């Protein structure tokens, strides 16, 4: 993004009102079998911001490496620049603003990567993202609670291990991969691959420190081989704002039982 728009995209986007493991995986996009993810990276991005493609590529790299739970939330507040983000939603924007409040910020920006629900960094800074994940793990702010998820014939079985505190059990549904030809706006003419683009977020229960199990119908994935979901064990700040993530895992529809 050139000129003042570059500054606007990389700094604050102010003035927009918003209503507010350890299972084995068969797919390369999932965290390495038996190890569990080392962290959660939530990228807030937009097809309408020319500063974002490098961050989208960084997220793809994280997905391919399979060491973290990597999610891409497309926001809608850059649509006025000439291209309506085909994956964007007001709900994704609302989640980013809720994070901003939880982190004590007055505004948001793209590309922004929120790490473990605890801190943020420029989403294009792949090295910085990895360093921050490692620092959090070393400092006791990594993913401490084991989460497992497996698809059976008719259901998704979710297990949450024991630990300390209270948290929500949050399911984030995403499309594994989408390729978009951008025809207007500052990324005109670009063909971009988007990975793990979020389409819905639902809270399915609460966790109070005791080992727990949850069951979802397998049909919730709905997207054939392109569907997937992440399960996040996430604390809530001041009653309604997403905060520290204590555990996470990813499961893809193609991991289902035969």
XYZ file of N, CA, C and O in Angstrom, residues 17-86:
280
model
N -17.001 2.013 13.997
C -17.839 1.456 15.047
C -18.098 -0.012 14.795
O -18.349 -0.412 13.675
N -18.093 -0.826 15.873
C -18.313 -2.259 15.749
C -19.316 -2.723 16.792
O -19.201 -2.396 17.961
N -20.386 -3.441 16.347
C -21.258 -4.111 17.288
C -20.537 -5.367 17.769
O -20.290 -6.256 16.980
N -20.697 -4.703 18.752
C -19.978 -5.832 19.295
C -20.834 -7.136 19.493
O -21.921 -6.960 20.043
N -2.235 -31.052 22.681
C -3.108 -32.131 22.278
C -2.263 -33.254 21.898
O -1.129 -33.157 21.562
N -3.175 -33.618 21.798
C -2.218 -34.664 21.482
C -2.802 -35.786 20.660
O -2.333 -36.907 20.759
N -3.772 -35.662 19.848
C -4.206 -36.733 18.962
C -3.279 -36.854 17.768
O -2.519 -35.928 17.471
N -3.360 -37.937 17.053
C -2.582 -38.103 15.825
C -3.365 -37.536 14.664
O -4.571 -37.717 14.570
N -2.676 -36.866 13.766
C -3.313 -36.259 12.600
C -2.699 -36.828 11.341
O -1.508 -37.102 11.281
N -3.548 -36.926 10.312
C -3.090 -37.495 9.059
C -2.622 -36.435 8.090
O -1.945 -36.737 7.121
N -2.979 -35.177 8.326
C -2.736 -34.136 7.336
C -1.552 -33.275 7.713
O -1.313 -32.990 8.877
N -0.800 -32.813 6.732
C 0.386 -31.996 6.985
C 0.048 -30.641 7.577
O 0.907 -29.980 8.163
N -1.224 -30.176 7.393
C -1.600 -28.877 7.916
C -1.803 -28.902 9.422
O -1.875 -27.860 10.057
N -1.959 -30.076 10.042
C -2.242 -30.169 11.456
C -0.942 -30.246 12.255
O 0.093 -30.626 11.734
N -0.999 -29.873 13.532
C 0.207 -29.954 14.362
C 0.785 -31.361 14.376
O 0.068 -32.340 14.263
N 2.088 -31.448 14.532
C 2.781 -32.725 14.466
C 2.205 -33.727 15.452
O 1.900 -33.392 16.591
N 2.041 -34.965 15.002
C 1.400 -36.000 15.794
C 2.096 -36.177 17.130
O 3.304 -36.302 17.219
N 1.262 -36.195 18.184
C 1.764 -36.492 19.507
C 2.438 -35.327 20.217
O 2.694 -35.399 21.410
N 2.739 -34.252 19.538
C 3.470 -33.156 20.145
C 2.554 -32.035 20.611
O 2.847 -31.365 21.589
N 1.459 -31.816 19.913
C 0.593 -30.703 20.217
C 1.170 -29.414 19.678
O 2.385 -29.291 19.474
N 0.339 -28.402 19.442
C 0.830 -27.127 18.907
C 1.624 -26.359 19.944
O 1.401 -26.484 21.149
N 2.553 -25.552 19.468
C 3.361 -24.740 20.378
C 2.706 -23.398 20.670
O 3.132 -22.692 21.590
N 1.701 -23.024 19.888
C 1.031 -21.756 20.111
C -0.117 -21.564 19.154
O -0.394 -22.414 18.301
N -0.803 -20.433 19.306
C -1.925 -20.074 18.431
C -1.643 -18.716 17.815
O -1.332 -17.745 18.527
N -1.730 -18.638 16.495
C -1.541 -17.381 15.770
C -2.834 -17.038 15.061
O -3.314 -17.795 14.212
N -3.423 -15.893 15.406
C -4.647 -15.421 14.772
C -4.297 -14.171 13.962
O -4.010 -13.115 14.525
N -4.318 -14.315 12.638
C -3.973 -13.210 11.752
C -5.224 -12.457 11.336
O -6.168 -13.041 10.813
N -5.223 -11.142 11.535
C -6.297 -10.284 11.056
C -5.795 -9.595 9.791
O -4.794 -8.866 9.811
N -6.496 -9.847 8.684
C -5.996 -9.482 7.368
C -7.140 -8.983 6.496
O -8.314 -9.047 6.890
N -6.807 -8.509 5.295
C -7.831 -8.041 4.364
C -7.325 -8.130 2.929
O -6.168 -7.805 2.654
N -8.190 -8.556 2.039
C -7.863 -8.577 0.615
C -7.720 -7.163 0.062
O -7.110 -6.971 -0.990
N -8.245 -6.164 0.769
C -8.215 -4.793 0.288
C -7.023 -3.996 0.752
O -6.920 -2.809 0.440
N -6.100 -4.604 1.474
C -4.937 -3.892 1.998
C -3.674 -4.461 1.361
O -3.361 -5.646 1.528
N -2.931 -3.635 0.662
C -1.760 -4.131 -0.053
C -0.610 -4.496 0.880
O 0.363 -5.108 0.455
N -0.712 -4.143 2.156
C 0.308 -4.557 3.123
C 0.094 -5.991 3.604
O 0.964 -6.538 4.292
N -1.050 -6.597 3.249
C -1.413 -7.885 3.832
C -0.880 -9.126 3.114
O -0.660 -10.152 3.787
N -0.692 -9.152 1.795
C -0.229 -10.397 1.167
C 1.017 -11.014 1.781
O 1.077 -12.246 1.915
N 2.030 -10.232 2.196
C 3.170 -10.878 2.857
C 2.778 -11.595 4.151
O 3.335 -12.643 4.484
N 1.808 -11.041 4.868
C 1.331 -11.687 6.089
C 0.534 -12.940 5.770
O 0.627 -13.952 6.477
N -0.251 -12.899 4.691
C -0.980 -14.093 4.265
C -0.011 -15.209 3.908
O -0.245 -16.381 4.216
N 1.094 -14.838 3.260
C 2.118 -15.830 2.911
C 2.800 -16.374 4.165
O 3.129 -17.561 4.241
N 3.006 -15.509 5.168
C 3.609 -15.954 6.423
C 2.698 -16.945 7.127
O 3.158 -17.962 7.673
N 1.379 -16.670 7.109
C 0.449 -17.600 7.732
C 0.456 -18.942 7.004
O 0.425 -20.005 7.636
N 0.512 -18.892 5.673
C 0.596 -20.142 4.908
C 1.821 -20.946 5.340
O 1.746 -22.172 5.495
N 2.928 -20.271 5.543
C 4.153 -20.951 5.977
C 3.933 -21.629 7.330
O 4.356 -22.770 7.546
N 3.246 -20.941 8.236
C 2.964 -21.521 9.541
C 2.062 -22.741 9.424
O 2.261 -23.744 10.119
N 1.061 -22.652 8.542
C 0.169 -23.794 8.318
C 0.968 -24.980 7.802
O 0.821 -26.117 8.274
N 1.826 -24.727 6.814
C 2.597 -25.811 6.196
C 3.597 -26.427 7.178
O 3.840 -27.640 7.143
N 4.163 -25.614 8.051
C 5.110 -26.141 9.029
C 4.407 -26.983 10.090
O 5.007 -27.896 10.664
N 3.141 -26.681 10.363
C 2.334 -27.520 11.234
C 2.684 -27.502 12.705
O 2.347 -28.441 13.432
N 3.331 -26.457 13.199
C 3.744 -26.426 14.608
C 2.832 -25.568 15.474
O 2.934 -25.615 16.708
N 1.981 -24.762 14.841
C 1.063 -23.911 15.591
C -0.343 -24.060 15.024
O -0.537 -24.579 13.917
N -1.315 -23.611 15.795
C -2.664 -23.451 15.271
C -2.708 -22.079 14.606
O -2.538 -21.059 15.270
N -2.883 -22.054 13.290
C -2.828 -20.810 12.514
C -4.198 -20.519 11.917
O -4.760 -21.358 11.204
N -4.740 -19.338 12.191
C -6.076 -18.954 11.750
C -6.032 -17.577 11.111
O -5.286 -16.701 11.543
N -6.850 -17.383 10.087
C -6.876 -16.129 9.342
C -8.279 -15.516 9.406
O -9.235 -16.111 8.929
N -8.370 -14.339 10.022
C -9.645 -13.636 10.152
C -9.652 -12.457 9.182
O -8.898 -11.487 9.365
N -10.517 -12.526 8.174
C -10.618 -11.425 7.216
C -11.604 -10.387 7.732
O -12.758 -10.699 8.010
N -11.132 -9.137 7.867
C -11.956 -8.052 8.385
C -12.612 -7.300 7.232
O -12.224 -7.449 6.067
N -13.588 -6.456 7.574
C -14.353 -5.788 6.521
C -14.158 -4.277 6.460
O -14.737 -3.605 5.612
N -13.301 -3.704 7.331
C -13.252 -2.246 7.389
C -12.413 -1.605 6.293
O -12.365 -0.388 6.177
N -11.721 -2.412 5.460
C -11.012 -1.833 4.311
C -11.809 -1.976 3.009
O -11.322 -1.617 1.940
N -13.038 -2.462 3.089
C -13.829 -2.661 1.868
C -14.029 -1.356 1.091
O -14.159 -1.371 -0.141
N -14.038 -0.236 1.813
C -14.292 1.042 1.141
C -13.187 1.427 0.155
O -13.369 2.322 -0.685
N -12.034 0.755 0.215
C -10.934 1.079 -0.695
C -11.190 0.597 -2.123
O -10.412 0.879 -3.018
N -12.282 -0.144 -2.336
C -12.638 -0.518 -3.704
C -12.872 -1.986 -3.947
O -13.349 -2.378 -5.007
N -12.507 -2.845 -2.973
C -12.702 -4.289 -3.139
C -13.335 -4.846 -1.868
O -12.793 -4.685 -0.767
N -14.470 -5.516 -2.011
C -15.126 -6.124 -0.866
C -14.522 -7.502 -0.619
O -14.618 -8.391 -1.455
N -13.896 -7.653 0.525
C -13.209 -8.906 0.866
C -14.202 -10.061 0.808
O -15.206 -10.076 1.532
N -13.923 -11.047 -0.039
C -14.853 -12.157 -0.231
C -14.914 -13.095 0.969
O -15.833 -13.919 1.078
